[in-house]
Tab-separated table of C-alpha atoms in Angstrom:
chain	number	residue	atom	x	y	z
A	9	MET	CA	-34.865	5.641	-11.608
A	10	THR	CA	-34.112	8.087	-14.424
A	11	ALA	CA	-34.175	6.992	-18.028
A	12	SER	CA	-30.422	7.578	-18.299
A	13	ALA	CA	-29.761	5.309	-15.299
A	14	GLU	CA	-32.126	2.673	-16.719
A	15	ASN	CA	-30.451	2.679	-20.100
A	16	GLY	CA	-26.892	3.458	-19.096
A	17	LYS	CA	-24.867	6.484	-20.216
A	18	SER	CA	-24.580	5.107	-23.727
A	19	GLY	CA	-28.373	5.278	-24.128
A	20	GLN	CA	-28.561	1.534	-24.734
A	21	ALA	CA	-30.685	-0.701	-22.599
A	22	MET	CA	-28.755	-2.405	-19.798
A	23	HIS	CA	-28.681	-6.203	-19.941
A	24	LYS	CA	-29.206	-6.851	-16.258
A	25	PRO	CA	-28.639	-10.200	-14.486
A	26	PRO	CA	-31.747	-12.287	-13.596
A	27	VAL	CA	-33.567	-11.713	-10.337
A	28	VAL	CA	-33.643	-14.955	-8.378
A	29	SER	CA	-34.778	-16.392	-5.033
A	30	PRO	CA	-32.625	-16.013	-1.887
A	31	GLN	CA	-31.600	-19.640	-2.182
A	32	ALA	CA	-30.502	-19.305	-5.836
A	33	TRP	CA	-28.679	-16.090	-5.014
A	34	GLU	CA	-26.785	-17.797	-2.181
A	35	ALA	CA	-25.885	-20.697	-4.470
A	36	ALA	CA	-24.511	-18.290	-7.063
A	37	ARG	CA	-22.496	-16.492	-4.352
A	38	GLU	CA	-21.051	-19.806	-3.105
A	39	GLN	CA	-20.037	-20.730	-6.638
A	40	LEU	CA	-18.247	-17.443	-7.161
A	41	LEU	CA	-16.659	-17.679	-3.710
A	42	VAL	CA	-14.681	-20.728	-4.760
A	43	LYS	CA	-12.961	-18.619	-7.445
A	44	GLU	CA	-12.490	-15.671	-5.074
A	45	LYS	CA	-10.736	-17.836	-2.501
A	46	ALA	CA	-8.533	-19.284	-5.190
A	47	GLU	CA	-7.638	-15.738	-6.221
A	48	THR	CA	-6.806	-14.870	-2.568
A	49	ARG	CA	-4.495	-17.847	-2.227
A	50	ALA	CA	-2.821	-16.975	-5.543
A	51	ARG	CA	-2.321	-13.403	-4.365
A	52	ASP	CA	-0.767	-14.634	-1.110
A	53	ALA	CA	1.552	-16.932	-3.146
A	54	LEU	CA	2.587	-14.080	-5.388
A	55	ALA	CA	3.386	-11.910	-2.378
A	56	ALA	CA	5.523	-14.763	-1.034
A	57	GLU	CA	7.378	-14.954	-4.344
A	58	ARG	CA	7.811	-11.165	-4.276
A	59	ARG	CA	9.488	-11.446	-0.879
A	60	ARG	CA	12.066	-13.721	-2.524
A	61	MET	CA	12.915	-11.375	-5.386
A	62	PRO	CA	16.602	-10.409	-5.656
A	63	TRP	CA	17.625	-6.945	-4.458
A	64	MET	CA	19.428	-4.227	-6.358
A	65	ALA	CA	21.978	-2.115	-4.453
A	66	VAL	CA	21.448	1.640	-4.654
A	67	GLU	CA	24.950	3.067	-5.122
A	68	LYS	CA	24.163	6.678	-5.942
A	69	ALA	CA	23.447	9.254	-3.288
A	70	TYR	CA	20.081	10.983	-3.966
A	71	ALA	CA	18.956	14.317	-2.477
A	72	PHE	CA	15.438	15.547	-1.848
A	73	GLU	CA	13.983	18.677	-0.314
A	74	GLY	CA	11.748	18.161	2.682
A	75	PRO	CA	9.812	20.545	4.959
A	76	GLN	CA	12.970	21.103	7.071
A	77	GLY	CA	15.431	21.271	4.193
A	78	LYS	CA	17.688	18.838	2.316
A	79	VAL	CA	17.289	15.102	3.050
A	80	SER	CA	18.895	11.993	1.595
A	81	LEU	CA	17.175	8.780	0.462
A	82	LEU	CA	18.475	7.235	3.664
A	83	ASP	CA	16.845	9.996	5.700
A	84	LEU	CA	13.468	9.183	4.149
A	85	PHE	CA	13.415	5.808	5.938
A	86	GLU	CA	13.030	7.746	9.255
A	87	GLY	CA	15.063	4.992	10.902
A	88	ARG	CA	12.845	2.177	9.695
A	89	HIS	CA	13.970	-0.732	7.478
A	90	GLN	CA	11.478	-0.362	4.696
A	91	LEU	CA	10.586	2.571	2.441
A	92	ILE	CA	7.759	2.828	-0.032
A	93	LEU	CA	8.283	5.819	-2.331
A	94	TYR	CA	5.477	6.954	-4.622
A	95	ARG	CA	6.209	9.382	-7.453
A	96	ALA	CA	3.264	11.785	-7.627
A	97	PHE	CA	2.992	14.224	-10.551
A	98	TYR	CA	2.639	17.701	-9.109
A	99	GLU	CA	4.813	20.278	-10.797
A	100	PRO	CA	4.742	22.857	-13.623
A	101	GLY	CA	3.266	21.293	-16.756
A	102	VAL	CA	0.963	18.870	-14.955
A	103	PHE	CA	-2.749	19.362	-15.600
A	104	GLY	CA	-4.132	21.214	-12.618
A	105	TRP	CA	-0.942	22.999	-11.611
A	106	PRO	CA	-0.600	24.783	-9.275
A	107	GLU	CA	-3.982	24.323	-7.642
A	108	HIS	CA	-4.030	20.538	-8.001
A	109	ALA	CA	-1.803	17.571	-8.559
A	110	CYS	CA	-2.459	15.043	-11.359
A	111	ARG	CA	-5.935	13.616	-10.984
A	112	GLY	CA	-4.783	10.046	-10.938
A	113	CYS	CA	-2.034	10.725	-8.373
A	114	SER	CA	-4.586	12.676	-6.321
A	115	MET	CA	-6.896	9.701	-6.271
A	116	VAL	CA	-4.009	7.575	-5.001
A	117	ALA	CA	-3.330	10.112	-2.283
A	118	ASP	CA	-7.012	10.212	-1.288
A	119	GLN	CA	-6.891	6.390	-0.804
A	120	VAL	CA	-3.867	6.309	1.523
A	121	ALA	CA	-4.699	4.810	4.900
A	122	HIS	CA	-3.276	6.207	8.099
A	123	VAL	CA	0.510	5.723	7.876
A	124	ALA	CA	0.763	4.790	11.580
A	125	HIS	CA	-0.192	1.253	10.653
A	126	LEU	CA	2.691	1.018	8.133
A	127	ASN	CA	5.039	2.610	10.634
A	128	ALA	CA	4.126	-0.085	13.150
A	129	ARG	CA	5.438	-2.639	10.669
A	130	ASP	CA	8.814	-0.883	10.293
A	131	THR	CA	7.709	0.750	7.046
A	132	THR	CA	7.671	4.396	5.920
A	133	LEU	CA	5.541	5.737	3.089
A	134	VAL	CA	6.687	8.877	1.266
A	135	PHE	CA	5.331	10.753	-1.792
A	136	ALA	CA	7.772	12.588	-4.107
A	137	SER	CA	7.225	15.257	-6.705
A	138	ARG	CA	9.189	18.018	-8.445
A	139	ALA	CA	7.006	20.803	-7.004
A	140	PRO	CA	8.636	23.110	-4.459
A	141	GLN	CA	7.928	22.451	-0.811
A	142	ALA	CA	5.784	25.590	-0.413
A	143	ASP	CA	3.429	24.319	-3.105
A	144	ILE	CA	3.332	20.806	-1.677
A	145	ALA	CA	2.523	22.136	1.798
A	146	ARG	CA	-0.304	24.259	0.418
A	147	LEU	CA	-1.686	21.313	-1.593
A	148	LYS	CA	-1.543	18.940	1.369
A	149	ALA	CA	-3.380	21.399	3.571
A	150	ARG	CA	-6.069	22.019	0.933
A	151	MET	CA	-6.621	18.285	0.279
A	152	GLY	CA	-6.212	17.017	3.858
A	153	TRP	CA	-3.269	14.781	3.038
A	154	THR	CA	-0.816	14.005	5.828
A	155	MET	CA	1.724	11.572	4.350
A	156	PRO	CA	5.354	12.758	4.071
A	157	TRP	CA	5.911	14.452	0.692
A	158	VAL	CA	9.350	15.493	-0.627
A	159	THR	CA	10.676	17.357	-3.623
A	160	ILE	CA	12.860	15.506	-6.169
A	161	THR	CA	15.981	17.534	-6.930
A	162	ASP	CA	18.120	15.200	-9.055
A	163	SER	CA	17.826	12.194	-11.367
A	164	PHE	CA	15.967	9.929	-8.908
A	165	ASP	CA	12.805	9.901	-11.015
A	166	LYS	CA	14.639	9.053	-14.237
A	167	ASP	CA	16.867	6.419	-12.541
A	168	PHE	CA	13.928	4.631	-11.020
A	169	GLY	CA	11.456	4.586	-13.912
A	170	VAL	CA	9.120	7.354	-12.735
A	171	ASP	CA	10.229	10.383	-14.777
A	172	GLU	CA	7.401	10.153	-17.287
A	173	TRP	CA	4.808	8.168	-15.421
A	174	HIS	CA	3.752	7.478	-11.876
A	175	GLY	CA	5.130	4.501	-10.013
A	176	THR	CA	5.881	3.012	-6.610
A	177	ASN	CA	9.405	1.955	-5.665
A	178	VAL	CA	10.226	-0.146	-2.563
A	179	PHE	CA	13.508	-0.008	-0.751
A	180	TYR	CA	15.100	-1.862	2.135
A	181	ARG	CA	17.734	-0.400	4.483
A	182	ASP	CA	20.430	-2.654	5.941
A	183	GLY	CA	22.370	-0.314	8.177
A	184	ALA	CA	23.420	2.506	5.865
A	185	ARG	CA	23.096	0.400	2.717
A	186	ILE	CA	19.963	0.758	0.592
A	187	PHE	CA	18.497	-1.813	-1.772
A	188	ARG	CA	15.718	-1.537	-4.337
A	189	THR	CA	13.446	-4.531	-3.801
A	190	TYR	CA	10.325	-3.891	-5.923
A	191	PHE	CA	8.689	-1.595	-8.416
A	192	ILE	CA	5.068	-1.301	-9.549
A	193	ASN	CA	3.349	1.159	-11.920
A	194	ASN	CA	0.575	1.545	-14.464
A	195	ARG	CA	-2.575	-0.287	-13.334
A	196	GLY	CA	-0.654	-1.851	-10.478
A	197	ASP	CA	-0.679	1.550	-8.781
A	198	GLU	CA	-4.478	1.807	-8.724
A	199	GLN	CA	-4.795	-0.739	-5.906
A	200	MET	CA	-2.326	1.125	-3.708
A	201	GLY	CA	-3.422	3.031	-0.631
A	202	GLY	CA	-4.503	0.303	1.788
A	203	THR	CA	-2.159	-0.898	4.499
A	204	TRP	CA	-2.299	-4.514	3.363
A	205	ASN	CA	-1.621	-3.768	-0.283
A	206	TYR	CA	1.376	-1.668	0.648
A	207	LEU	CA	2.817	-4.289	3.018
A	208	ASP	CA	2.344	-7.023	0.402
A	209	ILE	CA	4.799	-5.301	-1.901
A	210	THR	CA	7.517	-4.965	0.713
A	211	PRO	CA	10.320	-7.492	1.234
A	212	LEU	CA	9.151	-8.237	4.774
A	213	GLY	CA	5.463	-8.435	3.933
A	214	ARG	CA	2.843	-8.207	6.640
A	215	GLN	CA	5.225	-9.925	9.080
A	216	GLU	CA	2.538	-12.236	10.462
A	217	VAL	CA	3.100	-15.896	11.294
A	218	TRP	CA	0.763	-17.293	8.605
A	219	GLU	CA	2.841	-15.859	5.763
A	220	ASP	CA	5.250	-17.892	3.705
A	221	SER	CA	8.405	-15.878	4.235
A	222	PRO	CA	12.107	-16.771	4.065
A	223	GLU	CA	13.700	-18.145	7.205
A	224	GLY	CA	14.621	-15.503	9.787
A	225	TYR	CA	12.159	-12.869	8.549
A	226	PRO	CA	10.325	-11.002	11.395
A	227	GLN	CA	6.889	-12.423	12.089
A	228	THR	CA	4.452	-11.860	14.914
A	229	PRO	CA	1.075	-13.398	15.756
A	230	THR	CA	-1.741	-12.403	13.470
A	231	TYR	CA	-4.003	-9.564	14.698
A	232	LYS	CA	-2.030	-8.996	17.873
A	233	TRP	CA	-0.034	-6.014	16.637
A	234	TRP	CA	-3.124	-4.213	15.297
A	235	ASN	CA	-4.013	-1.006	17.112
A	236	TRP	CA	-5.876	2.301	16.848
A	237	HIS	CA	-3.731	4.596	14.749
A	238	ASP	CA	-3.224	7.008	17.666
A	239	SER	CA	-2.314	4.246	20.133
A	240	TYR	CA	0.840	2.626	18.762
A	241	VAL	CA	3.658	2.670	21.343
A	242	PRO	CA	7.206	1.529	20.340
A	243	ASP	CA	8.060	-1.894	21.646
A	244	ALA	CA	4.764	-2.243	23.495
A	245	GLU	CA	3.466	-5.712	24.265
A	246	PRO	CA	0.007	-6.617	22.757
A	247	ASP	CA	-2.875	-5.598	24.959
A	248	THR	CA	-3.973	-8.618	26.916
A	249	LYS	CA	-7.681	-7.921	26.349
A	250	TRP	CA	-7.167	-7.543	22.610
A	251	VAL	CA	-5.257	-10.804	22.529
A	252	GLU	CA	-8.237	-12.524	24.221
A	253	VAL	CA	-10.723	-10.972	21.826
A	254	SER	CA	-8.646	-11.687	18.694
A	255	ASP	CA	-7.942	-15.293	19.782
A	256	ALA	CA	-11.646	-15.917	20.183
A	257	GLY	CA	-12.432	-14.391	16.802
A	258	GLU	CA	-9.701	-16.336	15.056
A	259	ALA	CA	-10.853	-19.610	16.640
A	260	ALA	CA	-14.402	-18.988	15.465
A	261	PHE	CA	-13.115	-18.201	11.950
A	262	ARG	CA	-10.979	-21.435	11.842
A	263	ALA	CA	-13.930	-23.491	12.978
A	264	GLU	CA	-16.177	-22.037	10.322
A	265	SER	CA	-13.531	-22.571	7.648
A	266	ALA	CA	-13.078	-26.214	8.698
A	267	ASN	CA	-16.794	-26.803	8.204
A	268	GLU	CA	-16.972	-25.247	4.794
A	269	LYS	CA	-17.600	-27.310	1.711
A	270	PRO	CA	-14.553	-27.979	-0.408
């Protein structure tokens, strides 16, 4: 270990935790696990409350530029009921332009999981910037990003709180009507990218039977809809072998949880 690693970047000696026996380490882990499980239950409860937030009707028609030309906010749903729209800063005046997008927005983009899993839950993820499509296409190719990415052409960013800072808006489509259901920015954005975190901010959630959702919301058995990202087929029934495997795994997990100390 180098001296800088030993002392930390500040040059001061690091005050490291004690080194203990395996038994003491496991006891410390179990003690922390109580708080971690409480935090998980609180996070689930918060997501349930989020699914009961009131909606705001979007009355204005917004226009974007996509790879194939002009598209509306409704078009961005791609026929699905839920839309997650992240405002990424990539445009003249942004540090890194035109070779790179904002460093923070680029970190978010690097974290995005394969969108097929969101699509399987009736959810579309889209990035939006003010850069022209030619620049966006070049940037995506360079960085290996594949999520849909459109150009903002009107007051969408100002109207939805993302004209001067990044942020994630969530929308729900009921026929041709669009509703704003949630908004998160600042440090809330740093956790975005994973499939579960994205679904937890949507009005329908993960859509699994264990969730506390309002009556009538779509829900399917846990695990059963999961698939390889290149194997989702619309309206397909869960694979019988996967159902068998996941049932066995869930039963083992429930048995272990039942035997845990309170």
